[in-house]
Coordinates of C-alpha atoms in Angstrom, one line a residue:
X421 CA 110.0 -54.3 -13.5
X422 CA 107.4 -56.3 -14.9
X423 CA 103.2 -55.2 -14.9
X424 CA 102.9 -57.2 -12.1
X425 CA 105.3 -56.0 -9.5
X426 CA 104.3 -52.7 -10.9
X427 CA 100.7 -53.0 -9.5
X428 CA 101.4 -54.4 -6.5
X429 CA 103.7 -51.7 -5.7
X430 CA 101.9 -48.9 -4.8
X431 CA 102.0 -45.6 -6.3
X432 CA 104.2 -42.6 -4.1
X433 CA 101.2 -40.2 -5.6
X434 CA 98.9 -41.9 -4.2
X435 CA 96.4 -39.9 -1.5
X436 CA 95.7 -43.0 0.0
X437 CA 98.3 -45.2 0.5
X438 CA 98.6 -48.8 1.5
X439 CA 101.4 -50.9 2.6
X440 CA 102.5 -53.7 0.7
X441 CA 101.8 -57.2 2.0
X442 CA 105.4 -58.7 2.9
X443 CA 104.6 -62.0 1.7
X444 CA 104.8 -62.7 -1.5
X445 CA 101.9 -65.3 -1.0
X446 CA 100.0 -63.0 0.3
X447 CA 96.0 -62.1 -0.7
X448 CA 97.1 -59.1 -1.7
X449 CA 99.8 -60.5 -4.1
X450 CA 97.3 -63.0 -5.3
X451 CA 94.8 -61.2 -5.9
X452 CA 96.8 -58.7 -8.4
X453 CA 98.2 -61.8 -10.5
X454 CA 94.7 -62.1 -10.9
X455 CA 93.7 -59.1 -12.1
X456 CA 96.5 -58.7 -14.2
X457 CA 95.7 -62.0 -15.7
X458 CA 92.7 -61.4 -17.0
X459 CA 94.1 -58.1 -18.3
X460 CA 93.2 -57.7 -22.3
X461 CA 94.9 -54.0 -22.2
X462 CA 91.8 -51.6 -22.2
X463 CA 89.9 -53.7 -19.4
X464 CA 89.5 -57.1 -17.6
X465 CA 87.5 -60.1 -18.4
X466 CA 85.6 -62.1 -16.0
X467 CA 87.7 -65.1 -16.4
X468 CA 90.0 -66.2 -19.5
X469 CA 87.9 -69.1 -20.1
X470 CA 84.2 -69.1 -19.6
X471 CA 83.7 -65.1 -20.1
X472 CA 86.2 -64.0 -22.8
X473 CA 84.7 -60.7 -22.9
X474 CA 83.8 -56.9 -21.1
X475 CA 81.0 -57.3 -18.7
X476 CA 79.4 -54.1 -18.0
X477 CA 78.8 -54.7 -13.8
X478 CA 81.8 -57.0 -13.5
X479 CA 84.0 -54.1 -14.4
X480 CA 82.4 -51.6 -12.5
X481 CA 83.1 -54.1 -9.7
X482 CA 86.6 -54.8 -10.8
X483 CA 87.4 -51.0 -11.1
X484 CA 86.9 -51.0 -7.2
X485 CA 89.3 -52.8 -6.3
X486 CA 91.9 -52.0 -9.2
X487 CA 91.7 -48.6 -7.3
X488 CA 94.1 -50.0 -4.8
X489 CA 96.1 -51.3 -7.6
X490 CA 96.4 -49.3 -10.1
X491 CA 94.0 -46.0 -9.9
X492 CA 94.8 -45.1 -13.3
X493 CA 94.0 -48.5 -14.8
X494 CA 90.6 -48.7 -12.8
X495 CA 90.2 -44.9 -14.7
X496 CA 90.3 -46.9 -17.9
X497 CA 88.5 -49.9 -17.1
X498 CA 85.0 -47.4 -16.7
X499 CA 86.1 -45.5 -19.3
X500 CA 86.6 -48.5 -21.5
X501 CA 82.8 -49.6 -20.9
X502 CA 81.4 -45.9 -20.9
X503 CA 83.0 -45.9 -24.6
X504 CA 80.4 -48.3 -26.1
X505 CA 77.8 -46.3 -24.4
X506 CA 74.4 -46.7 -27.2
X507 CA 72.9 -43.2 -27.8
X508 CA 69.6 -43.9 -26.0
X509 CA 72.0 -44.1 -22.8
X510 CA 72.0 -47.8 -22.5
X511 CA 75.5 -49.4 -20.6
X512 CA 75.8 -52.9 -22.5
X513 CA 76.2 -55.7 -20.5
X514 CA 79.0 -57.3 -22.9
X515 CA 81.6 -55.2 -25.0
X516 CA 83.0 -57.4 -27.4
X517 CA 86.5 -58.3 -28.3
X518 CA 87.0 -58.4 -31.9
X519 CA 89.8 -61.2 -31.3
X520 CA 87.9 -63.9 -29.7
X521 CA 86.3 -66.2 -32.1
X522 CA 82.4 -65.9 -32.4
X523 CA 82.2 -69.8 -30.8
X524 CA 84.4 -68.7 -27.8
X525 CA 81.0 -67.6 -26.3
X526 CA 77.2 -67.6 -26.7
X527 CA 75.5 -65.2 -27.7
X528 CA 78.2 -64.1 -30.2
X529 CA 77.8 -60.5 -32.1
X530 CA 76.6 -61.9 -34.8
X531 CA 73.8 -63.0 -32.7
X532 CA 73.2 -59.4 -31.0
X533 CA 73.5 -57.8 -34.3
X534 CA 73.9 -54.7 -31.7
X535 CA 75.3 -52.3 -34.9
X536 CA 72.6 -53.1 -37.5
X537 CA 69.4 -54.3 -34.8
X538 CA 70.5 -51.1 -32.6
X539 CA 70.7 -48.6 -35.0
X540 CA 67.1 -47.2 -34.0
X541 CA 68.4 -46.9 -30.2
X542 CA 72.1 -45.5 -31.1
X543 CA 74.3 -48.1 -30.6
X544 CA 78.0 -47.8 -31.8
X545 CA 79.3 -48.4 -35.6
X546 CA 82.6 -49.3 -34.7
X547 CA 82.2 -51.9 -31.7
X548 CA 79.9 -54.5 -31.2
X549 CA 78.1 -55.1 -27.9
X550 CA 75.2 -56.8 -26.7
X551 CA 71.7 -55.2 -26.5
X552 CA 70.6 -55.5 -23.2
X553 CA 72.2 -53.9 -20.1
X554 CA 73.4 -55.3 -16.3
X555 CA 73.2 -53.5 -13.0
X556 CA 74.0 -50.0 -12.5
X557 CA 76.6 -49.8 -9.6
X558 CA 79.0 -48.0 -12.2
X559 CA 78.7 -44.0 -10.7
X560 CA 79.6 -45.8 -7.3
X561 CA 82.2 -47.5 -8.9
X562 CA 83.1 -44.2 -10.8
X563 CA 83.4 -42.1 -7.2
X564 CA 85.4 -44.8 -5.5
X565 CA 88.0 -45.1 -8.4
X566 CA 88.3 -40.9 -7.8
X567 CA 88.8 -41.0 -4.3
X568 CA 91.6 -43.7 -4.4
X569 CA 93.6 -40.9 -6.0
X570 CA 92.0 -37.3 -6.3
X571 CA 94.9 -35.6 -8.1
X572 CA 95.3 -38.4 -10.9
X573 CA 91.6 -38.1 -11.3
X574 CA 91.3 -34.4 -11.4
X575 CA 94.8 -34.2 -13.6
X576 CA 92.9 -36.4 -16.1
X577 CA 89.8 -35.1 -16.1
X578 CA 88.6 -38.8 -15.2
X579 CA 85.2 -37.2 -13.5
X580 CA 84.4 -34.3 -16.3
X581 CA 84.3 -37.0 -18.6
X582 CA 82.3 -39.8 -17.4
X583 CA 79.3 -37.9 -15.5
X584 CA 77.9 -37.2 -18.8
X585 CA 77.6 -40.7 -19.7
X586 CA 76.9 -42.0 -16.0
X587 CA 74.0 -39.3 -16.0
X588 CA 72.7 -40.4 -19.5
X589 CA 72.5 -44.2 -18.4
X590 CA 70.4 -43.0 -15.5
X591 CA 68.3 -41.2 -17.2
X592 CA 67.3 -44.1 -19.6
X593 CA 66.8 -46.5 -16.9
X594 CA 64.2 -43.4 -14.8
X595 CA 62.8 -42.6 -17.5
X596 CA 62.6 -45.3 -20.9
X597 CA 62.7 -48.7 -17.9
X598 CA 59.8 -47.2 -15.8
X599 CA 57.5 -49.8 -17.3
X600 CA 55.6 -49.9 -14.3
X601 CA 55.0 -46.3 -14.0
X602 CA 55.9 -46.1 -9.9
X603 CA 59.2 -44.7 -10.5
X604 CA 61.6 -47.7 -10.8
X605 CA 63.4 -49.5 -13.3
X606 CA 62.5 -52.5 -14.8
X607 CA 64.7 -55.5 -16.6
X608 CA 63.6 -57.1 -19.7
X609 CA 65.7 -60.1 -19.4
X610 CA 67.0 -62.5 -16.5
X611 CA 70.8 -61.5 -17.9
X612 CA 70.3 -57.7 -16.8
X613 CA 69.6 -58.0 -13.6
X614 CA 72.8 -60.8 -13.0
X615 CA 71.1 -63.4 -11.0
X616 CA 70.8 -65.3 -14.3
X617 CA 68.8 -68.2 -13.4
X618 CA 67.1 -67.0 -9.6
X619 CA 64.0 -68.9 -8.7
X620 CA 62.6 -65.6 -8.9
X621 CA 62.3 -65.9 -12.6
X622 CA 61.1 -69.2 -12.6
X623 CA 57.4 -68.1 -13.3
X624 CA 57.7 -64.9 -15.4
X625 CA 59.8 -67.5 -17.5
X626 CA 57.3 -70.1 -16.9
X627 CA 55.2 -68.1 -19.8
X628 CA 58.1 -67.4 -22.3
X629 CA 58.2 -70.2 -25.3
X630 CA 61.7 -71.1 -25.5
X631 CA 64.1 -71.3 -28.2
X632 CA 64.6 -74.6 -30.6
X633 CA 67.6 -76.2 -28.4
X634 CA 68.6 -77.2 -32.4
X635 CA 69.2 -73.0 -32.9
X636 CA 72.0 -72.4 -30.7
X637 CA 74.6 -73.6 -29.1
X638 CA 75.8 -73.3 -25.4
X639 CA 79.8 -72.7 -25.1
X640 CA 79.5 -72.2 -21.3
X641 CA 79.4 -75.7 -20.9
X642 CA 82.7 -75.8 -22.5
X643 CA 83.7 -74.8 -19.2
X644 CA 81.6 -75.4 -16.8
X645 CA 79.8 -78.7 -15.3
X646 CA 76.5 -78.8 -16.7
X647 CA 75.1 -79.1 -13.2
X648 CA 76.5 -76.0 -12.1
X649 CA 75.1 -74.1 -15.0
X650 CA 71.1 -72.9 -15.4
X651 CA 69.2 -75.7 -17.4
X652 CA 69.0 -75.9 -21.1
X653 CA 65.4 -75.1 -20.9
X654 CA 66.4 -71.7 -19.1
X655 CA 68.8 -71.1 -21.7
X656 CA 66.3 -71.5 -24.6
X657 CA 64.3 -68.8 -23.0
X658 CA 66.7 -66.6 -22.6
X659 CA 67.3 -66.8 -26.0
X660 CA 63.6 -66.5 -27.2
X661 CA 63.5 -63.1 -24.8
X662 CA 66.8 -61.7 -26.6
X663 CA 65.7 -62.7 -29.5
X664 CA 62.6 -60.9 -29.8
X665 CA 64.3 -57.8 -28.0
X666 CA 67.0 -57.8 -30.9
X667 CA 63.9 -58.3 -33.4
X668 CA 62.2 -55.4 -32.2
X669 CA 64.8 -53.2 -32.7
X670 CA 65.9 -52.8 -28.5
X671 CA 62.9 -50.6 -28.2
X672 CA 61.6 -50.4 -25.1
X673 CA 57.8 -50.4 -23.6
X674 CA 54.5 -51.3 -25.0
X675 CA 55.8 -51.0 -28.4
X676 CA 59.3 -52.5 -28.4
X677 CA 59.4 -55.9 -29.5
X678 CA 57.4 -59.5 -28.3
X679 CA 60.1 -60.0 -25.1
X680 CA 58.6 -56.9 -23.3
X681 CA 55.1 -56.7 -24.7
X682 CA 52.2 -58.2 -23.0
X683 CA 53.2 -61.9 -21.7
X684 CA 56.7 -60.9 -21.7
X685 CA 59.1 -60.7 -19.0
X686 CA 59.7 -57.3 -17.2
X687 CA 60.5 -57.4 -13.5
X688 CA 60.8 -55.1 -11.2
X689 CA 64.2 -56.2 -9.2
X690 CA 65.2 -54.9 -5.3
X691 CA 69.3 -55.3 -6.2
X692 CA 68.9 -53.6 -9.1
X693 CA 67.2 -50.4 -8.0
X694 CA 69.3 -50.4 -4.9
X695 CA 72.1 -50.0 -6.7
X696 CA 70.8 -47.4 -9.0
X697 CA 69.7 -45.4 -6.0
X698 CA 73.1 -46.1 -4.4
X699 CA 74.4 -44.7 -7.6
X700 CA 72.3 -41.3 -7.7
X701 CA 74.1 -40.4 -4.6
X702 CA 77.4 -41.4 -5.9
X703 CA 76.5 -39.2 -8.9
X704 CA 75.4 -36.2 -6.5
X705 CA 79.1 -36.3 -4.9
X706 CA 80.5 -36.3 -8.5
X707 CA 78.1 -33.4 -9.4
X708 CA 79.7 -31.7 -6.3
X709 CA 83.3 -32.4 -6.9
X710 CA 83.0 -30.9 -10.3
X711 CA 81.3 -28.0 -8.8
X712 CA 77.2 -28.7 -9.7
X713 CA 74.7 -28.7 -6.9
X714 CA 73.9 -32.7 -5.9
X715 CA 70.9 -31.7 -3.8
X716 CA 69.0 -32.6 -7.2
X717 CA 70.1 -36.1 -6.9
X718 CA 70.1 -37.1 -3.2
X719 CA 67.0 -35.7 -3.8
X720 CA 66.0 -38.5 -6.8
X721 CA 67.9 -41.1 -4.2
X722 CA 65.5 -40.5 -1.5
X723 CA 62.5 -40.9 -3.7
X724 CA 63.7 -44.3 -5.3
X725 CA 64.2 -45.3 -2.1
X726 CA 59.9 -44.5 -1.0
X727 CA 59.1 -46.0 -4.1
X728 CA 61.2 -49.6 -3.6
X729 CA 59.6 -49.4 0.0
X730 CA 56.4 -48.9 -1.1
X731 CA 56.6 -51.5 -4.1
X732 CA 59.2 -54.1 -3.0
X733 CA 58.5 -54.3 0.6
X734 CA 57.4 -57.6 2.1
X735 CA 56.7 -57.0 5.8
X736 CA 55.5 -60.6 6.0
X737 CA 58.9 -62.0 4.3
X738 CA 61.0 -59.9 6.0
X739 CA 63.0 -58.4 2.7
X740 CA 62.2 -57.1 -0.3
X741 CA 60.3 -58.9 -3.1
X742 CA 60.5 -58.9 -7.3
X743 CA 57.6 -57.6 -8.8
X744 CA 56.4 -59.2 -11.8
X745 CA 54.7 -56.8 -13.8
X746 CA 53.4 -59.0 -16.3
X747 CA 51.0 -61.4 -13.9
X748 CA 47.5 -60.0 -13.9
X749 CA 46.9 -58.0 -10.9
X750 CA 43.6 -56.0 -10.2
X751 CA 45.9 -52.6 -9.4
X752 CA 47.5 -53.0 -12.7
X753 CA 50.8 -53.4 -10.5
X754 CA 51.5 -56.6 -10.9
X755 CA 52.1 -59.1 -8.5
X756 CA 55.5 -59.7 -6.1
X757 CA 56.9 -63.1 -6.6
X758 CA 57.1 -65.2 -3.4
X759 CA 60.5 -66.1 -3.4
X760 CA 63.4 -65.3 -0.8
X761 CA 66.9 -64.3 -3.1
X762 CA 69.5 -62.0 -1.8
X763 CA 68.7 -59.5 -4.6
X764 CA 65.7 -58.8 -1.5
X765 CA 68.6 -58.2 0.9
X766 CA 70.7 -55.6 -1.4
X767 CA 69.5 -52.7 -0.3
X768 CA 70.6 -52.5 2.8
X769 CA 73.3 -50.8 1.4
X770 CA 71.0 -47.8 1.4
X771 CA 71.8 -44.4 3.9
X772 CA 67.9 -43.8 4.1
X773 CA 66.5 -46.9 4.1
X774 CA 63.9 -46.7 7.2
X775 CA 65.7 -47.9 10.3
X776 CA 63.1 -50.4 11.2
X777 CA 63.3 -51.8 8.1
X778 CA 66.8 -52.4 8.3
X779 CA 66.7 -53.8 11.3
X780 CA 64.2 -56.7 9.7
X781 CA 66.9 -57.2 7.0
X782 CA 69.4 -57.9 8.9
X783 CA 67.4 -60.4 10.9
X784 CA 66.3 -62.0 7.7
X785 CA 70.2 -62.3 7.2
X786 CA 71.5 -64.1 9.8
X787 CA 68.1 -66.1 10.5
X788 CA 67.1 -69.1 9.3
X789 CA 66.4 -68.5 5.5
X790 CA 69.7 -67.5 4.7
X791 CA 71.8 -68.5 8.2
X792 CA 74.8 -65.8 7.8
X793 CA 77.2 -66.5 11.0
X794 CA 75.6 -69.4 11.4
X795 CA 74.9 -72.3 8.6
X796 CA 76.6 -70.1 6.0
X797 CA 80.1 -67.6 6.0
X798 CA 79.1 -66.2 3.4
X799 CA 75.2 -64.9 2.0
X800 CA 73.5 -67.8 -0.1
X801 CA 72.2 -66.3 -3.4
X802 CA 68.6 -68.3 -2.7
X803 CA 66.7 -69.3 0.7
X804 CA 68.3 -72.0 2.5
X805 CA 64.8 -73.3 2.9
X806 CA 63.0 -72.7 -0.6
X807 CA 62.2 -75.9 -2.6
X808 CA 64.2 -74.3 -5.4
X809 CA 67.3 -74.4 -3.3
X810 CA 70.2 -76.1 -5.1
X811 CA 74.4 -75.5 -4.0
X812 CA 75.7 -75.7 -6.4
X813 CA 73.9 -74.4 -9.4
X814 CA 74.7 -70.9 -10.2
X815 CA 72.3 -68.3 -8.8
X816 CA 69.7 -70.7 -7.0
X817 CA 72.0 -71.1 -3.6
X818 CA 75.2 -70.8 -3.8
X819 CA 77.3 -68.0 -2.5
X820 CA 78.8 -65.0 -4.5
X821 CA 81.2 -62.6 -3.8
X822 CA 79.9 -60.0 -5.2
X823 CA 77.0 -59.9 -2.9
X824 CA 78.9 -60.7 0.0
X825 CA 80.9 -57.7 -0.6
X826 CA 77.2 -55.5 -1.3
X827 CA 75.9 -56.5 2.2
X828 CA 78.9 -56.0 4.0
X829 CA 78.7 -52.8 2.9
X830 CA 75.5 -52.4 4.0
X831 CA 75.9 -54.0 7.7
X832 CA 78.6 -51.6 7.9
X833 CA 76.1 -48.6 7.0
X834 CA 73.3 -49.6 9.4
X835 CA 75.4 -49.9 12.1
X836 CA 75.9 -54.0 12.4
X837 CA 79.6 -53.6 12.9
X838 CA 80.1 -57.1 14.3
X839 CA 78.4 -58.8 11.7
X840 CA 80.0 -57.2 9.1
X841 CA 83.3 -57.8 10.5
X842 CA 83.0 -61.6 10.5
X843 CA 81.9 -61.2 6.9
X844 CA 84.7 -58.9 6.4
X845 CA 87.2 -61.8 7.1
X846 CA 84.7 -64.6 5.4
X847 CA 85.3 -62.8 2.3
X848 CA 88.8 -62.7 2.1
X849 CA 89.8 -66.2 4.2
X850 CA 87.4 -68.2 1.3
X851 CA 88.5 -66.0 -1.5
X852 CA 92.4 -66.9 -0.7
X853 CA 91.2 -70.3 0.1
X854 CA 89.6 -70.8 -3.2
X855 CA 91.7 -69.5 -5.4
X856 CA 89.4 -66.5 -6.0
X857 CA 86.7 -68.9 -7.0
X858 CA 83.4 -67.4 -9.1
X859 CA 81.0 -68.9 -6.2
X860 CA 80.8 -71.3 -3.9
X861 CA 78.8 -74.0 -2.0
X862 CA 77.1 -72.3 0.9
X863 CA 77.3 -75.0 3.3
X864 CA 80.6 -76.4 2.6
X865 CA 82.5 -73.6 1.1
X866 CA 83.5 -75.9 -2.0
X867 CA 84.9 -73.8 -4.9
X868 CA 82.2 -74.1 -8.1
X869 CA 82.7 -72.1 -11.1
X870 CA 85.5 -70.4 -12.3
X871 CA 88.7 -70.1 -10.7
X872 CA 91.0 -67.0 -11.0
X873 CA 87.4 -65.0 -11.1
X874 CA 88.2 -61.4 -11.5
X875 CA 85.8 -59.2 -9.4
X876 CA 86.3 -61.7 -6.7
X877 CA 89.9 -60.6 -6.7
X878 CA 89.1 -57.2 -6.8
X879 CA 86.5 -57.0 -4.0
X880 CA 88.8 -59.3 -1.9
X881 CA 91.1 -56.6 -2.3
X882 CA 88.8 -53.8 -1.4
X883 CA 87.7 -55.5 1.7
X884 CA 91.6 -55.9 3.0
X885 CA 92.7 -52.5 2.1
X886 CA 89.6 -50.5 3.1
X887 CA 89.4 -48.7 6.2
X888 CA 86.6 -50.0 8.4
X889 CA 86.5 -47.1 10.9
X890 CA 83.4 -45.1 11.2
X891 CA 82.7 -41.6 12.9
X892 CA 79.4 -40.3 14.2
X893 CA 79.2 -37.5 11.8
X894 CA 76.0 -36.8 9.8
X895 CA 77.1 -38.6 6.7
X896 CA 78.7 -41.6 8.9
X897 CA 76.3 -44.4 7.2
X898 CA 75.9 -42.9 3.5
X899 CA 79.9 -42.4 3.7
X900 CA 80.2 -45.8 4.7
X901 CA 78.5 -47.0 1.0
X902 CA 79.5 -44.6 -1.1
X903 CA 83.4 -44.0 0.1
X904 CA 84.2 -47.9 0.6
X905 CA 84.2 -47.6 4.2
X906 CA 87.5 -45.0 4.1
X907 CA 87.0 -41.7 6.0
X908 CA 89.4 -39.2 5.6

């Protein structure tokens, strides 16, 4: 029996069991050539081509829906990632892979110098990673992967081993990423947040002096048409803010380098504190299962949430807002930048977000800035109607699957059953359609970016073999985020 077949077929000791499609054209059966694929044999890379590496939120995403695949390999895809773990509790965004040459991608290890420039923050000796760090959604991802089989989980110790580090990565981001001292966590570069090249950075970048285009080189357009990629004057700041980070030994705050000292870029980010906060109550179930109080951490949960209310909301957008907390502001806050992205429509995957409040974003959603049901199947990553709206090029309109996947979710939590149905079956007809394609043209639904995209597959197959049914118990709408939308 080859790998294949053997993760398509499910598992008899599984708790949750799925039947297998009949069709061996199936999504199902498509979706797990995929994965396997892009299988290096500790994890998954992105795609073979353009991302040759270990992305840290991609596999977190990728473990999700490996769950209904293989549970055990979705166990080792997390612990694969927790593994390069720095000592200051930092999650890299990229874990290298010793046998891909350095030009196979940009920036290389010997650019990150993560073992040498790191040293000062704890990063490992004997694997090289980069320096900064991506979206937190892993303790969600972590819970899921337990759930899709308890008794492999518990035989293996899966959850004993990881909270440590999933507690120690939230504890950097509370504590050492607070650099606006109101309680949430701030990114230092455009990479960690995963939006790479949203209008929303366009004016913290705006005051960042890029990097000589002569001193480096870009091997993403190696794969990808330049017109689908962020500019080459977005690139050479990226570099100049990774650059200095490196250069200033990864510290963060105040004192940690020119990229996040005064006139630097640190942004407050809706997505990405949603999906910490999403993961503090993910961590307070795994605190539970392993027999800890989580009243500690629903606790932390509910008062991320106040604060991203209280510094993200927009009444007069309708969504949430970045806060850039390097524009002068007479609070000392800095200032929310006026643009519309989906990153302001993320948390509505939260249980105790305030009901009017997510009544307004799902509104926003289906109106006329981002058209869901419709102008647009699936979420545009930018407004429909902002001058920087552009199809096709990367994060500035076009559709992901990743986020799709996020606000289904979240529609399911608050209640919008309908809505998240018909994005339910968005998801996986345009995911079949285009060959699990990266993103894609919001309008037309044209495949752009890379094809055979992992965490498209994977999400794809979370959405078909998740349970959509929902009960009116107590924990009806946080189950609904946190358990994939399967109640037992």
């Amino acid at each position: 029996m080859d790998r294949t077949a053997q993760l398509i077929t499910p598992s008899a000791e599984r708790s949750i069991a799925y039947d297998p499609p009949g069709s061996s054209h199936s999504l199902h059966v498509r979706a797990a050539r995929v994965l396997e694929g892009n299988w290096t044999g500790a994890s998954t890379v992105p795609s073979r081509g353009l991302y040759p590496h270990q992305w840290s939120w991609d596999s977190a995403f990728i473990a999700i829906g490996l769950r209904h695949l293989s549970p055990l390999r979705a166990q080792t895809e997390l612990e694969t990632l927790l593994s390069a773990q720095w000592g200051d509790g930092r999650v890299p965004h990229i874990v290298f892979n010793p046998s891909v040459p350095l030009d196979a991608y940009f920036p290389s290890p010997d650019f990150w110098r993560s073992s040498t420039a790191g040293h000062g923050a704890g990063a490992p000796r004997t694997v090289q990673t980069s320096g900064i760090v991506q979206p937190p959604v892993h303790a969600l991802a972590a819970w899921l992967v337990h759930r899709a089989d308890p008794g492999l989980s518990r035989a293996r110790g899966f959850l004993a081993r990881v909270y440590p580090r999933l507690a120690a990565w939230h504890r950097y981001l509370l504590h050492r990423r607070d650099l606006g001292g109101g309680g949430l966590a701030s990114v230092v570069h455009p990479w960690e947040q995963g939006m790479d090249n949203s209008p929303a950075w366009d004016l913290p970048l705006s005051r960042v002096t890029p990097a000589p285009a002569r001193s480096f080189r870009r091997a993403d357009l190696d794969h990808g048409a330049a017109e689908d990629r962020p500019t080459d004057l977005d690139y050479g700041r990226y570099v100049r803010l990774a650059t200095d980070y490196r250069d200033g030994g990864y510290r963060d705050g105040p004192g940690g380098g020119r990229g996040v000292g005064a006139g630097g870029f640190a942004v407050e980010d809706p997505a990405f504190n949603a999906l910490l906060i999403a993961s503090e109550h993910a961590l307070a179930r795994i605190a539970a299962e392993l027999g800890a109080p989580g009243t500690a951490r629903h606790a932390r949960a509910e008062r991320l949430t106040a604060a991203l209310v209280e510094r993200l909301w927009d009444p007069a957008s309708g969504m949430f807002l970045c806060r850039d907390l390097r524009a002068p502001a007479a609070d000392g806050r800095g200032t929310l930048i006026p643009e519309r992205g989906v990153s302001g429509l993320v948390p509505l995957l939260l249980p105790d977000l305030p009901r009017g409040i997510a009544s307004t974003l799902v509104r926003t959603l289906s109106g006329p800035h981002f058209g869901l049901g419709t102008t647009t199947r699936l979420p545009p990553s930018h407004d429909l109607l902002g001058e920087a709206f552009d199809p096709h090029r990367y994060w500035r309109g076009p559709a992901w699957f990743n986020t799709a996947w996020l606000l289904e979710r979240g529609l399911r939590t608050h209640g919008a059953h309908r809505r998240a149905d018909a994005l339910r079956e968005s998801v996986l007809e345009l995911a079949e359609a285009t060959d699990f394609a990266e993103y894609v043209d919001p309008y037309t639904d044209e495949a752009c970016g890379a094809a055979g995209f992992s965490w498209t597959a994977a999400l794809a197959l979370d959405l078909l073999h998740s349970d959509i049914t929902v009960t009116n118990d107590t924990t009806g709408t946080a189950d609904m985020a946190l358990k994939g939308g399967t109640r037992r």
